[in-house]
């Protein structure tokens, strides 16, 4: 794949990814963002030409996206399904279930090292805010929650997270890019929410954990709105290029 400023997914995150994975990450972002609309038929030949790769990695990417239910493989090509608002909310429901389960396990564990790791990650998030770097903030945000989930060493919870992560990552990227443009002041609240996470984990305080979870996940409606606004901006950008 050639380097291009037109890619929505940060290319610096893909240094170790296979060609098929690189195509999948970019197509996923274009579908989640609405740049590729629901009902669009994706042609292997056209995608291979667009990404300047052979058809083999295109097939690999399409199989990956089909397993995530955002496209449907048919004889005439891959049909884009996309994500509805309800499905986005359901994805966050699963995250809430996972993190609620993990927090219950953490109460019985030594959380000293985890709290320290999360504090370091939060500092990186603050640096990203300072330098107006939405992509780096999104990356560190995902790493923050992934550290919590992986800390209990539960293989099946880890498997669910791995399946959820690619789409979740795309949603977070689009949401945070929009917030850096239009809701920059909201990052004070977001940082405070993450500090509450750390305090709850350090203190093993169940009530504080519940509050931190709700403060974070009650923001799902804002995420959906940010995604919608991101779609509108991208659509306008495409229209401008076509004029």
mmCIF file of C-alpha atoms in Angstrom:
data_model
loop_
_atom_site.group_PDB
_atom_site.id
_atom_site.type_symbol
_atom_site.label_atom_id
_atom_site.label_comp_id
_atom_site.label_asym_id
_atom_site.label_seq_id
_atom_site.Cartn_x
_atom_site.Cartn_y
_atom_site.Cartn_z
ATOM 1 C CA UNK A 1 0.000 0.000 0.000
ATOM 2 C CA UNK A 2 1.308 3.438 -0.862
ATOM 3 C CA UNK A 3 1.455 6.179 1.757
ATOM 4 C CA UNK A 4 -1.319 8.748 1.397
ATOM 5 C CA UNK A 5 -2.794 11.610 3.379
ATOM 6 C CA UNK A 6 -6.203 10.306 2.312
ATOM 7 C CA UNK A 7 -6.018 7.376 4.740
ATOM 8 C CA UNK A 8 -8.299 7.702 7.774
ATOM 9 C CA UNK A 9 -6.482 5.111 9.882
ATOM 10 C CA UNK A 10 -3.112 6.285 11.290
ATOM 11 C CA UNK A 11 -0.458 4.638 9.148
ATOM 12 C CA UNK A 12 2.128 4.850 11.944
ATOM 13 C CA UNK A 13 0.078 2.294 13.891
ATOM 14 C CA UNK A 14 0.462 -0.288 11.115
ATOM 15 C CA UNK A 15 4.230 -0.818 10.926
ATOM 16 C CA UNK A 16 3.930 -4.522 11.871
ATOM 17 C CA UNK A 17 0.591 -5.241 10.169
ATOM 18 C CA UNK A 18 0.195 -7.508 7.143
ATOM 19 C CA UNK A 19 -0.993 -5.979 3.881
ATOM 20 C CA UNK A 20 -4.415 -7.564 4.383
ATOM 21 C CA UNK A 21 -4.685 -6.114 7.884
ATOM 22 C CA UNK A 22 -3.664 -2.669 6.619
ATOM 23 C CA UNK A 23 -6.438 -2.771 4.024
ATOM 24 C CA UNK A 24 -8.938 -4.012 6.628
ATOM 25 C CA UNK A 25 -8.093 -1.216 9.079
ATOM 26 C CA UNK A 26 -8.543 1.456 6.431
ATOM 27 C CA UNK A 27 -11.733 0.015 4.959
ATOM 28 C CA UNK A 28 -13.170 -0.373 8.456
ATOM 29 C CA UNK A 29 -12.524 3.295 9.177
ATOM 30 C CA UNK A 30 -14.098 4.397 5.898
ATOM 31 C CA UNK A 31 -17.205 2.286 6.596
ATOM 32 C CA UNK A 32 -17.572 3.342 10.245
ATOM 33 C CA UNK A 33 -17.120 6.992 9.278
ATOM 34 C CA UNK A 34 -19.778 6.732 6.582
ATOM 35 C CA UNK A 35 -17.301 7.622 3.847
ATOM 36 C CA UNK A 36 -18.267 4.280 2.304
ATOM 37 C CA UNK A 37 -22.044 4.140 2.674
ATOM 38 C CA UNK A 38 -24.231 1.190 3.633
ATOM 39 C CA UNK A 39 -25.368 -0.707 0.545
ATOM 40 C CA UNK A 40 -22.166 0.009 -1.405
ATOM 41 C CA UNK A 41 -20.818 -3.010 -3.301
ATOM 42 C CA UNK A 42 -17.074 -3.423 -2.910
ATOM 43 C CA UNK A 43 -15.254 -4.902 -5.889
ATOM 44 C CA UNK A 44 -12.062 -6.876 -5.287
ATOM 45 C CA UNK A 45 -10.551 -5.587 -8.529
ATOM 46 C CA UNK A 46 -11.322 -1.946 -7.771
ATOM 47 C CA UNK A 47 -10.071 -2.218 -4.182
ATOM 48 C CA UNK A 48 -6.870 -3.883 -5.389
ATOM 49 C CA UNK A 49 -6.318 -0.987 -7.786
ATOM 50 C CA UNK A 50 -7.192 1.659 -5.185
ATOM 51 C CA UNK A 51 -4.825 0.198 -2.572
ATOM 52 C CA UNK A 52 -2.191 -0.816 -5.145
ATOM 53 C CA UNK A 53 -2.066 -4.405 -3.901
ATOM 54 C CA UNK A 54 -2.955 -7.829 -5.278
ATOM 55 C CA UNK A 55 -6.405 -9.366 -4.792
ATOM 56 C CA UNK A 56 -5.164 -11.803 -2.119
ATOM 57 C CA UNK A 57 -4.825 -9.215 0.712
ATOM 58 C CA UNK A 58 -8.128 -7.673 -0.418
ATOM 59 C CA UNK A 59 -9.862 -11.035 0.096
ATOM 60 C CA UNK A 60 -8.174 -11.358 3.491
ATOM 61 C CA UNK A 61 -9.409 -7.899 4.501
ATOM 62 C CA UNK A 62 -12.958 -8.575 3.318
ATOM 63 C CA UNK A 63 -13.119 -11.826 5.280
ATOM 64 C CA UNK A 64 -12.031 -9.934 8.393
ATOM 65 C CA UNK A 65 -14.684 -7.252 7.943
ATOM 66 C CA UNK A 66 -17.351 -9.882 7.227
ATOM 67 C CA UNK A 67 -16.509 -11.570 10.550
ATOM 68 C CA UNK A 68 -17.241 -8.204 12.228
ATOM 69 C CA UNK A 69 -20.634 -7.977 10.460
ATOM 70 C CA UNK A 70 -19.900 -4.619 8.852
ATOM 71 C CA UNK A 71 -19.907 -6.132 5.357
ATOM 72 C CA UNK A 72 -21.669 -9.154 3.830
ATOM 73 C CA UNK A 73 -19.899 -11.374 1.307
ATOM 74 C CA UNK A 74 -21.981 -12.188 -1.772
ATOM 75 C CA UNK A 75 -21.277 -13.522 -5.263
ATOM 76 C CA UNK A 76 -21.397 -10.099 -6.878
ATOM 77 C CA UNK A 77 -18.971 -8.667 -4.289
ATOM 78 C CA UNK A 78 -18.953 -7.484 -0.690
ATOM 79 C CA UNK A 79 -21.977 -5.449 0.375
ATOM 80 C CA UNK A 80 -21.390 -2.799 3.033
ATOM 81 C CA UNK A 81 -23.679 -3.119 6.058
ATOM 82 C CA UNK A 82 -22.096 -0.478 8.297
ATOM 83 C CA UNK A 83 -23.040 0.248 11.902
ATOM 84 C CA UNK A 84 -26.349 1.572 13.161
ATOM 85 C CA UNK A 85 -26.659 3.852 16.193
ATOM 86 C CA UNK A 86 -28.154 0.914 18.107
ATOM 87 C CA UNK A 87 -25.183 -1.302 17.233
ATOM 88 C CA UNK A 88 -22.732 1.364 18.382
ATOM 89 C CA UNK A 89 -24.538 1.586 21.712
ATOM 90 C CA UNK A 90 -24.493 -2.220 21.979
ATOM 91 C CA UNK A 91 -20.718 -2.244 21.455
ATOM 92 C CA UNK A 92 -20.358 0.106 24.404
ATOM 93 C CA UNK A 93 -22.741 -2.119 26.388
ATOM 94 C CA UNK A 94 -20.316 -5.010 25.895
ATOM 95 C CA UNK A 95 -17.414 -2.826 27.019
ATOM 96 C CA UNK A 96 -19.355 -1.881 30.146
ATOM 97 C CA UNK A 97 -20.037 -5.552 30.896
ATOM 98 C CA UNK A 98 -16.368 -6.430 30.426
ATOM 99 C CA UNK A 99 -15.017 -3.624 32.599
ATOM 100 C CA UNK A 100 -17.624 -4.229 35.304
ATOM 101 C CA UNK A 101 -16.520 -7.883 35.471
ATOM 102 C CA UNK A 102 -12.844 -6.888 35.489
ATOM 103 C CA UNK A 103 -13.351 -4.374 38.319
ATOM 104 C CA UNK A 104 -14.902 -7.095 40.488
ATOM 105 C CA UNK A 105 -11.791 -9.229 39.966
ATOM 106 C CA UNK A 106 -9.471 -6.310 40.711
ATOM 107 C CA UNK A 107 -10.938 -5.925 44.198
ATOM 108 C CA UNK A 108 -9.271 -9.240 45.074
ATOM 109 C CA UNK A 109 -5.911 -8.429 43.471
ATOM 110 C CA UNK A 110 -2.854 -6.300 44.175
ATOM 111 C CA UNK A 111 -3.490 -3.279 41.948
ATOM 112 C CA UNK A 112 -0.387 -1.254 42.806
ATOM 113 C CA UNK A 113 1.443 -1.867 39.523
ATOM 114 C CA UNK A 114 -1.705 -1.453 37.461
ATOM 115 C CA UNK A 115 -2.486 1.913 39.063
ATOM 116 C CA UNK A 116 1.079 3.036 38.296
ATOM 117 C CA UNK A 117 0.823 1.888 34.664
ATOM 118 C CA UNK A 118 -2.496 3.671 34.241
ATOM 119 C CA UNK A 119 -1.079 6.865 35.760
ATOM 120 C CA UNK A 120 1.755 6.816 33.212
ATOM 121 C CA UNK A 121 -0.695 6.264 30.360
ATOM 122 C CA UNK A 122 -2.887 9.113 31.591
ATOM 123 C CA UNK A 123 0.135 11.419 31.535
ATOM 124 C CA UNK A 124 0.641 10.499 27.874
ATOM 125 C CA UNK A 125 -3.020 11.332 27.241
ATOM 126 C CA UNK A 126 -2.492 14.746 28.831
ATOM 127 C CA UNK A 127 0.548 15.374 26.605
ATOM 128 C CA UNK A 128 -1.548 14.462 23.548
ATOM 129 C CA UNK A 129 -4.183 16.989 24.634
ATOM 130 C CA UNK A 130 -1.537 19.655 25.105
ATOM 131 C CA UNK A 131 -0.217 19.124 21.573
ATOM 132 C CA UNK A 132 -3.678 18.731 20.039
ATOM 133 C CA UNK A 133 -2.921 15.186 18.874
ATOM 134 C CA UNK A 134 -6.252 13.353 18.593
ATOM 135 C CA UNK A 135 -4.729 10.164 17.205
ATOM 136 C CA UNK A 136 -2.170 9.820 19.996
ATOM 137 C CA UNK A 137 -4.840 10.574 22.593
ATOM 138 C CA UNK A 138 -7.064 7.871 21.093
ATOM 139 C CA UNK A 139 -4.211 5.363 21.084
ATOM 140 C CA UNK A 140 -3.370 6.011 24.735
ATOM 141 C CA UNK A 141 -7.060 5.923 25.683
ATOM 142 C CA UNK A 142 -7.426 2.451 24.169
ATOM 143 C CA UNK A 143 -4.205 1.341 25.896
ATOM 144 C CA UNK A 144 -5.549 2.656 29.222
ATOM 145 C CA UNK A 145 -8.657 0.487 29.085
ATOM 146 C CA UNK A 146 -6.810 -2.457 27.569
ATOM 147 C CA UNK A 147 -4.359 -2.438 30.490
ATOM 148 C CA UNK A 148 -7.290 -2.700 32.914
ATOM 149 C CA UNK A 149 -8.884 -5.558 30.976
ATOM 150 C CA UNK A 150 -5.672 -7.548 30.508
ATOM 151 C CA UNK A 151 -4.587 -7.100 34.126
ATOM 152 C CA UNK A 152 -6.804 -9.948 35.385
ATOM 153 C CA UNK A 153 -5.280 -12.478 32.955
ATOM 154 C CA UNK A 154 -8.658 -13.835 31.814
ATOM 155 C CA UNK A 155 -8.112 -15.473 28.403
ATOM 156 C CA UNK A 156 -11.763 -15.463 27.285
ATOM 157 C CA UNK A 157 -12.353 -11.866 28.348
ATOM 158 C CA UNK A 158 -9.184 -11.044 26.427
ATOM 159 C CA UNK A 159 -10.565 -12.832 23.360
ATOM 160 C CA UNK A 160 -13.828 -10.862 23.517
ATOM 161 C CA UNK A 161 -11.842 -7.629 23.854
ATOM 162 C CA UNK A 162 -9.639 -8.509 20.874
ATOM 163 C CA UNK A 163 -12.728 -9.110 18.742
ATOM 164 C CA UNK A 164 -14.291 -5.845 19.886
ATOM 165 C CA UNK A 165 -11.163 -3.691 19.722
ATOM 166 C CA UNK A 166 -10.829 -2.929 15.965
ATOM 167 C CA UNK A 167 -14.314 -1.430 15.637
ATOM 168 C CA UNK A 168 -14.093 0.222 19.061
ATOM 169 C CA UNK A 169 -10.767 1.781 18.103
ATOM 170 C CA UNK A 170 -12.306 3.241 14.952
ATOM 171 C CA UNK A 171 -15.216 4.713 16.899
ATOM 172 C CA UNK A 172 -12.852 6.279 19.441
ATOM 173 C CA UNK A 173 -10.611 7.740 16.730
ATOM 174 C CA UNK A 174 -13.490 9.431 14.935
ATOM 175 C CA UNK A 175 -15.048 10.676 18.164
ATOM 176 C CA UNK A 176 -11.809 12.136 19.539
ATOM 177 C CA UNK A 177 -10.881 13.798 16.240
ATOM 178 C CA UNK A 178 -14.224 15.557 16.313
ATOM 179 C CA UNK A 179 -13.866 16.561 19.966
ATOM 180 C CA UNK A 180 -10.444 18.097 19.393
ATOM 181 C CA UNK A 181 -12.063 20.305 16.751
ATOM 182 C CA UNK A 182 -15.379 21.179 18.368
ATOM 183 C CA UNK A 183 -15.338 20.077 22.039
ATOM 184 C CA UNK A 184 -11.769 20.674 23.210
ATOM 185 C CA UNK A 185 -12.900 21.866 26.642
ATOM 186 C CA UNK A 186 -14.521 18.457 27.225
ATOM 187 C CA UNK A 187 -11.107 16.856 27.694
ATOM 188 C CA UNK A 188 -10.903 18.217 31.229
ATOM 189 C CA UNK A 189 -13.911 16.062 32.092
ATOM 190 C CA UNK A 190 -12.479 13.055 30.227
ATOM 191 C CA UNK A 191 -9.173 13.287 32.107
ATOM 192 C CA UNK A 192 -11.036 13.593 35.408
ATOM 193 C CA UNK A 193 -13.009 10.448 34.543
ATOM 194 C CA UNK A 194 -9.799 8.520 33.951
ATOM 195 C CA UNK A 195 -8.299 9.808 37.193
ATOM 196 C CA UNK A 196 -11.413 8.473 38.921
ATOM 197 C CA UNK A 197 -10.737 5.060 37.334
ATOM 198 C CA UNK A 198 -7.249 5.048 38.811
ATOM 199 C CA UNK A 199 -8.456 6.156 42.249
ATOM 200 C CA UNK A 200 -11.105 3.417 42.248
ATOM 201 C CA UNK A 201 -8.599 0.739 41.259
ATOM 202 C CA UNK A 202 -5.997 1.916 43.762
ATOM 203 C CA UNK A 203 -8.522 2.064 46.615
ATOM 204 C CA UNK A 204 -10.437 -1.058 45.493
ATOM 205 C CA UNK A 205 -13.559 0.941 46.230
ATOM 206 C CA UNK A 206 -16.597 -0.697 44.641
ATOM 207 C CA UNK A 207 -18.798 2.416 44.892
ATOM 208 C CA UNK A 208 -16.078 4.548 43.329
ATOM 209 C CA UNK A 209 -15.603 1.941 40.598
ATOM 210 C CA UNK A 210 -19.316 2.055 39.773
ATOM 211 C CA UNK A 211 -19.202 5.855 39.626
ATOM 212 C CA UNK A 212 -16.138 5.826 37.368
ATOM 213 C CA UNK A 213 -17.785 3.339 35.016
ATOM 214 C CA UNK A 214 -20.994 5.335 34.751
ATOM 215 C CA UNK A 215 -19.171 8.651 34.344
ATOM 216 C CA UNK A 216 -17.301 7.123 31.407
ATOM 217 C CA UNK A 217 -20.034 5.089 29.728
ATOM 218 C CA UNK A 218 -22.872 7.559 30.205
ATOM 219 C CA UNK A 219 -20.994 9.521 27.540
ATOM 220 C CA UNK A 220 -21.941 7.026 24.800
ATOM 221 C CA UNK A 221 -24.617 9.356 23.375
ATOM 222 C CA UNK A 222 -21.950 12.010 22.937
ATOM 223 C CA UNK A 223 -19.792 9.487 21.111
ATOM 224 C CA UNK A 224 -22.621 8.675 18.707
ATOM 225 C CA UNK A 225 -23.201 12.390 18.074
ATOM 226 C CA UNK A 226 -19.473 12.925 17.466
ATOM 227 C CA UNK A 227 -19.462 10.041 14.993
ATOM 228 C CA UNK A 228 -22.421 11.530 13.126
ATOM 229 C CA UNK A 229 -20.712 14.931 12.934
ATOM 230 C CA UNK A 230 -17.489 13.284 11.743
ATOM 231 C CA UNK A 231 -19.463 11.610 8.965
ATOM 232 C CA UNK A 232 -20.937 14.966 7.930
ATOM 233 C CA UNK A 233 -17.502 16.615 7.818
ATOM 234 C CA UNK A 234 -15.989 13.779 5.797
ATOM 235 C CA UNK A 235 -18.913 13.830 3.366
ATOM 236 C CA UNK A 236 -18.527 17.575 2.849
ATOM 237 C CA UNK A 237 -14.809 17.090 2.299
ATOM 238 C CA UNK A 238 -15.455 14.518 -0.422
ATOM 239 C CA UNK A 239 -18.038 16.786 -2.059
ATOM 240 C CA UNK A 240 -15.541 19.660 -2.105
ATOM 241 C CA UNK A 241 -12.909 17.479 -3.777
ATOM 242 C CA UNK A 242 -15.448 16.430 -6.411
ATOM 243 C CA UNK A 243 -16.441 20.036 -7.267
#
